[in-house]
């Protein structure tokens, strides 16, 4: 298993790190040329910064991705927890509701992104028509065409798409909590609010941590949905879209690999913060 992981994960990672220290245009250059840290930080004699850490477009994509992650993961966690609590209770039609709530998550991302793209259309999109009639948008304007609301519109798509996945993970955690603990809390006269804060939430923390890590990783590396809906628009460009632009559109494998390495490091930092701040023991 270690050999398989080294082949499918370790080698591509090490290769990417190596290419990040080279100047390599795969259309013109026969082989990578070692340039050290110039892809990360390089200033010309005229004082022009050409390195990645001196590129405004990169920092804009980082800020877009962080905002997208914070907003989408926060909303998905709150809504997913609420859905999981409802589904975990006893009521008629629970099985039907559990199936229906998974429909958005089951739809392929390309299909759901295109569907929302149509609803956001400035001419015939129903959401844009609602926004124009309520005075939030000007005539002929959409939430996607307005730079101030474009990122929020993408967050709405992601929340609709991925909240069922968060609810499913949290529901699995809720079903591992023994029912006799709630019976003991009822005997002690604990209120529903007290049982949630003192019993449900602490015991749900391991499952909540796993769900947060999964969704944070997905959000930080998100590519398909924003790219389908908005393309390379600066106001919604994520880190992965920026990496694709440098790697594929500009054919800069060296510079694009540097972008990929920084994405990897940023994701590592977010994961370490989650694990250390929540202090959860998985055993």
Short mmCIF file of C-alpha atoms in Angstrom, two decimals:
data_model
loop_
_atom_site.label_atom_id
_atom_site.label_comp_id
_atom_site.label_asym_id
_atom_site.label_seq_id
_atom_site.Cartn_x
_atom_site.Cartn_y
_atom_site.Cartn_z
CA UNK A 1 0.00 0.00 0.00
CA UNK A 2 2.85 2.37 0.78
CA UNK A 3 4.35 1.66 -2.63
CA UNK A 4 1.02 2.37 -4.32
CA UNK A 5 0.64 5.65 -2.42
CA UNK A 6 4.20 6.62 -3.30
CA UNK A 7 3.52 5.94 -6.98
CA UNK A 8 0.15 7.70 -7.33
CA UNK A 9 0.61 10.51 -4.78
CA UNK A 10 4.23 10.86 -3.71
CA UNK A 11 5.89 11.03 -7.12
CA UNK A 12 3.48 13.62 -8.63
CA UNK A 13 3.89 15.77 -5.51
CA UNK A 14 7.69 15.60 -5.60
CA UNK A 15 7.68 16.23 -9.36
CA UNK A 16 5.49 19.30 -8.88
CA UNK A 17 7.80 20.64 -6.16
CA UNK A 18 10.78 20.14 -8.45
CA UNK A 19 9.10 21.89 -11.40
CA UNK A 20 8.21 24.84 -9.15
CA UNK A 21 11.93 25.68 -9.03
CA UNK A 22 12.28 25.63 -12.82
CA UNK A 23 11.37 27.72 -15.84
CA UNK A 24 9.51 25.37 -18.16
CA UNK A 25 7.18 26.19 -21.02
CA UNK A 26 6.21 22.75 -22.27
CA UNK A 27 5.36 24.10 -25.75
CA UNK A 28 8.75 25.72 -26.38
CA UNK A 29 11.31 24.39 -23.91
CA UNK A 30 12.88 20.95 -24.45
CA UNK A 31 13.50 20.47 -20.72
CA UNK A 32 12.97 22.35 -17.43
CA UNK A 33 15.59 24.98 -16.58
CA UNK A 34 16.54 25.34 -12.91
CA UNK A 35 15.96 28.90 -11.64
CA UNK A 36 15.69 28.38 -7.88
CA UNK A 37 13.14 30.52 -6.04
CA UNK A 38 12.47 32.92 -8.91
CA UNK A 39 8.97 31.53 -9.50
CA UNK A 40 8.12 32.46 -5.92
CA UNK A 41 10.02 35.75 -5.55
CA UNK A 42 11.86 37.54 -8.32
CA UNK A 43 12.45 41.24 -8.92
CA UNK A 44 13.92 42.61 -12.13
CA UNK A 45 16.63 45.24 -12.25
CA UNK A 46 13.90 47.80 -12.94
CA UNK A 47 12.21 46.86 -9.68
CA UNK A 48 9.33 44.95 -11.25
CA UNK A 49 8.17 41.98 -9.17
CA UNK A 50 7.58 38.89 -11.30
CA UNK A 51 7.50 36.19 -8.64
CA UNK A 52 4.28 34.52 -7.57
CA UNK A 53 4.32 36.12 -4.12
CA UNK A 54 4.56 39.52 -5.83
CA UNK A 55 1.68 38.90 -8.24
CA UNK A 56 -1.59 40.71 -7.37
CA UNK A 57 -3.66 38.18 -9.33
CA UNK A 58 -2.40 35.36 -7.09
CA UNK A 59 -3.28 37.18 -3.87
CA UNK A 60 -6.68 38.07 -5.31
CA UNK A 61 -7.34 34.40 -6.04
CA UNK A 62 -6.21 33.48 -2.50
CA UNK A 63 -8.56 36.04 -0.97
CA UNK A 64 -11.44 34.89 -3.20
CA UNK A 65 -10.84 31.28 -2.19
CA UNK A 66 -10.61 32.07 1.53
CA UNK A 67 -13.82 34.09 1.45
CA UNK A 68 -15.56 31.38 -0.55
CA UNK A 69 -14.36 28.71 1.90
CA UNK A 70 -15.32 30.59 5.06
CA UNK A 71 -18.78 31.50 3.79
CA UNK A 72 -19.67 28.18 2.17
CA UNK A 73 -18.30 25.89 4.89
CA UNK A 74 -19.91 27.94 7.67
CA UNK A 75 -23.32 27.94 6.03
CA UNK A 76 -23.08 24.28 5.03
CA UNK A 77 -22.12 23.28 8.57
CA UNK A 78 -25.00 25.14 10.20
CA UNK A 79 -27.58 23.97 7.66
CA UNK A 80 -26.16 20.44 7.55
CA UNK A 81 -26.32 20.16 11.33
CA UNK A 82 -29.91 21.40 11.35
CA UNK A 83 -30.90 18.91 8.63
CA UNK A 84 -29.09 16.08 10.40
CA UNK A 85 -30.88 16.81 13.69
CA UNK A 86 -34.25 16.84 11.91
CA UNK A 87 -33.59 13.62 10.02
CA UNK A 88 -32.29 11.91 13.16
CA UNK A 89 -35.58 12.55 14.98
CA UNK A 90 -38.58 10.25 14.73
CA UNK A 91 -41.39 11.38 12.42
CA UNK A 92 -43.41 9.98 9.56
CA UNK A 93 -41.76 10.24 6.16
CA UNK A 94 -38.23 10.36 7.57
CA UNK A 95 -36.96 7.94 4.92
CA UNK A 96 -38.48 9.99 2.10
CA UNK A 97 -36.99 13.20 3.46
CA UNK A 98 -33.57 11.56 3.82
CA UNK A 99 -33.72 10.53 0.17
CA UNK A 100 -35.01 13.89 -1.08
CA UNK A 101 -32.35 15.88 0.74
CA UNK A 102 -29.60 14.01 -1.09
CA UNK A 103 -30.87 14.93 -4.55
CA UNK A 104 -28.79 18.15 -4.92
CA UNK A 105 -25.64 16.30 -3.90
CA UNK A 106 -26.37 13.46 -6.34
CA UNK A 107 -26.65 15.81 -9.32
CA UNK A 108 -23.30 16.07 -11.17
CA UNK A 109 -21.49 19.34 -10.50
CA UNK A 110 -21.42 20.27 -14.19
CA UNK A 111 -25.19 19.86 -14.45
CA UNK A 112 -25.99 21.79 -11.27
CA UNK A 113 -23.54 24.58 -12.16
CA UNK A 114 -25.09 25.00 -15.61
CA UNK A 115 -28.58 24.92 -14.10
CA UNK A 116 -27.74 27.74 -11.69
CA UNK A 117 -25.99 29.59 -14.50
CA UNK A 118 -29.28 29.64 -16.39
CA UNK A 119 -31.19 30.80 -13.29
CA UNK A 120 -28.64 33.62 -12.86
CA UNK A 121 -28.91 34.69 -16.52
CA UNK A 122 -29.51 38.43 -16.79
CA UNK A 123 -32.16 38.04 -19.53
CA UNK A 124 -34.29 35.01 -18.65
CA UNK A 125 -32.91 33.80 -15.29
CA UNK A 126 -35.59 33.53 -12.62
CA UNK A 127 -33.24 34.56 -9.79
CA UNK A 128 -32.12 37.65 -11.71
CA UNK A 129 -35.74 38.55 -12.40
CA UNK A 130 -36.51 38.30 -8.68
CA UNK A 131 -33.50 40.46 -7.86
CA UNK A 132 -34.54 43.09 -10.41
CA UNK A 133 -38.17 43.15 -9.26
CA UNK A 134 -37.11 43.51 -5.60
CA UNK A 135 -34.69 46.33 -6.42
CA UNK A 136 -31.47 44.47 -5.61
CA UNK A 137 -30.38 44.54 -9.25
CA UNK A 138 -30.63 47.03 -12.08
CA UNK A 139 -32.51 46.17 -15.26
CA UNK A 140 -30.48 43.74 -17.36
CA UNK A 141 -28.14 42.99 -14.46
CA UNK A 142 -27.58 39.64 -12.70
CA UNK A 143 -25.94 38.59 -9.46
CA UNK A 144 -23.12 37.05 -11.50
CA UNK A 145 -22.47 40.12 -13.65
CA UNK A 146 -22.19 42.36 -10.59
CA UNK A 147 -18.63 42.00 -9.16
CA UNK A 148 -19.91 42.79 -5.66
CA UNK A 149 -22.35 39.87 -5.61
CA UNK A 150 -20.70 37.35 -7.96
CA UNK A 151 -18.79 35.50 -5.24
CA UNK A 152 -21.87 35.36 -3.03
CA UNK A 153 -23.83 33.89 -5.93
CA UNK A 154 -21.24 31.11 -6.25
CA UNK A 155 -21.42 30.48 -2.50
CA UNK A 156 -25.19 29.98 -2.85
CA UNK A 157 -24.64 27.37 -5.55
CA UNK A 158 -22.07 25.52 -3.44
CA UNK A 159 -24.27 25.60 -0.33
CA UNK A 160 -27.24 24.19 -2.26
CA UNK A 161 -25.04 21.49 -3.77
CA UNK A 162 -22.99 20.36 -0.79
CA UNK A 163 -25.13 20.88 2.33
CA UNK A 164 -26.64 17.37 1.89
CA UNK A 165 -23.14 15.88 2.01
CA UNK A 166 -22.44 17.70 5.28
CA UNK A 167 -25.79 16.58 6.66
CA UNK A 168 -25.05 12.97 5.74
CA UNK A 169 -21.71 13.00 7.57
CA UNK A 170 -23.19 14.61 10.66
CA UNK A 171 -26.16 12.24 10.61
CA UNK A 172 -23.73 9.31 10.75
CA UNK A 173 -22.12 10.91 13.80
CA UNK A 174 -25.47 11.48 15.51
CA UNK A 175 -26.47 7.86 15.06
CA UNK A 176 -23.38 6.70 16.98
CA UNK A 177 -24.48 8.54 20.16
CA UNK A 178 -26.12 6.03 22.57
CA UNK A 179 -29.79 6.68 23.19
CA UNK A 180 -29.56 5.82 26.89
CA UNK A 181 -27.50 8.98 27.44
CA UNK A 182 -30.46 11.07 26.32
CA UNK A 183 -32.75 9.02 28.57
CA UNK A 184 -30.49 9.77 31.53
CA UNK A 185 -30.53 13.46 30.62
CA UNK A 186 -34.35 13.39 30.52
CA UNK A 187 -34.42 11.84 33.99
CA UNK A 188 -32.21 14.67 35.25
CA UNK A 189 -34.64 17.18 33.77
CA UNK A 190 -32.27 18.59 31.13
CA UNK A 191 -33.84 20.83 28.50
CA UNK A 192 -33.45 20.23 24.76
CA UNK A 193 -31.01 23.15 24.56
CA UNK A 194 -28.91 21.76 27.43
CA UNK A 195 -28.83 18.29 25.89
CA UNK A 196 -27.64 19.77 22.61
CA UNK A 197 -24.79 21.84 24.11
CA UNK A 198 -23.71 19.45 26.87
CA UNK A 199 -24.34 16.09 25.21
CA UNK A 200 -24.93 16.14 21.45
CA UNK A 201 -22.32 18.69 20.38
CA UNK A 202 -19.38 17.32 22.44
CA UNK A 203 -20.03 13.74 21.29
CA UNK A 204 -20.51 14.92 17.71
CA UNK A 205 -17.17 16.78 17.64
CA UNK A 206 -15.13 13.96 15.98
CA UNK A 207 -17.66 13.62 13.15
CA UNK A 208 -17.91 17.41 12.91
CA UNK A 209 -14.13 17.67 12.59
CA UNK A 210 -14.05 15.11 9.78
CA UNK A 211 -16.87 16.91 7.96
CA UNK A 212 -15.15 20.29 8.36
CA UNK A 213 -11.84 18.94 7.07
CA UNK A 214 -13.49 17.31 4.05
CA UNK A 215 -15.46 20.42 3.13
CA UNK A 216 -12.58 22.81 3.77
CA UNK A 217 -10.27 20.77 1.56
CA UNK A 218 -12.89 20.68 -1.19
CA UNK A 219 -13.59 24.41 -0.93
CA UNK A 220 -9.94 25.45 -0.92
CA UNK A 221 -9.27 23.49 -4.08
CA UNK A 222 -12.62 24.20 -5.76
CA UNK A 223 -12.38 24.52 -9.51
CA UNK A 224 -15.22 23.04 -11.54
CA UNK A 225 -18.28 24.95 -10.34
CA UNK A 226 -16.77 28.50 -10.36
CA UNK A 227 -15.03 27.84 -13.66
CA UNK A 228 -18.22 26.61 -15.35
CA UNK A 229 -20.29 29.52 -14.04
CA UNK A 230 -17.82 32.44 -14.30
CA UNK A 231 -14.69 31.20 -16.06
CA UNK A 232 -11.53 33.23 -15.39
CA UNK A 233 -13.31 36.29 -14.01
CA UNK A 234 -10.98 38.07 -11.54
CA UNK A 235 -13.69 38.63 -8.92
CA UNK A 236 -14.38 34.88 -8.63
CA UNK A 237 -11.05 33.34 -9.65
CA UNK A 238 -10.01 30.69 -7.13
CA UNK A 239 -6.51 29.35 -6.53
CA UNK A 240 -7.19 26.25 -8.61
CA UNK A 241 -8.53 28.30 -11.52
CA UNK A 242 -5.41 30.47 -11.34
CA UNK A 243 -3.23 27.35 -11.35
CA UNK A 244 -5.09 26.02 -14.38
CA UNK A 245 -4.65 29.35 -16.15
CA UNK A 246 -0.87 29.27 -15.67
CA UNK A 247 -0.42 25.55 -16.32
CA UNK A 248 -2.73 25.07 -19.30
CA UNK A 249 -3.67 28.43 -20.81
CA UNK A 250 -0.21 30.01 -20.44
CA UNK A 251 1.74 26.72 -20.75
CA UNK A 252 3.95 27.73 -17.80
CA UNK A 253 4.58 24.45 -16.03
CA UNK A 254 7.21 25.95 -13.72
CA UNK A 255 5.17 28.93 -12.56
CA UNK A 256 1.98 26.86 -12.44
CA UNK A 257 3.71 24.22 -10.33
CA UNK A 258 4.72 26.95 -7.88
CA UNK A 259 1.05 27.91 -7.64
CA UNK A 260 0.14 24.26 -6.96
CA UNK A 261 2.78 23.96 -4.24
CA UNK A 262 1.45 27.05 -2.46
CA UNK A 263 -2.10 25.67 -2.67
CA UNK A 264 -0.83 22.46 -1.09
CA UNK A 265 0.84 24.39 1.74
CA UNK A 266 -2.24 26.54 2.37
CA UNK A 267 -4.45 23.45 2.62
CA UNK A 268 -1.95 21.87 5.04
CA UNK A 269 -2.10 24.96 7.26
CA UNK A 270 -5.92 24.96 7.37
CA UNK A 271 -5.97 21.25 8.22
CA UNK A 272 -3.40 21.70 11.01
CA UNK A 273 -5.44 24.57 12.46
CA UNK A 274 -8.58 22.42 12.54
CA UNK A 275 -6.91 19.45 14.19
CA UNK A 276 -4.98 21.42 16.81
CA UNK A 277 -7.72 23.92 17.70
CA UNK A 278 -10.47 21.33 18.17
CA UNK A 279 -8.04 18.90 19.89
CA UNK A 280 -9.91 15.76 18.87
CA UNK A 281 -8.51 12.28 19.46
CA UNK A 282 -9.56 9.94 16.67
CA UNK A 283 -8.93 6.82 18.72
#
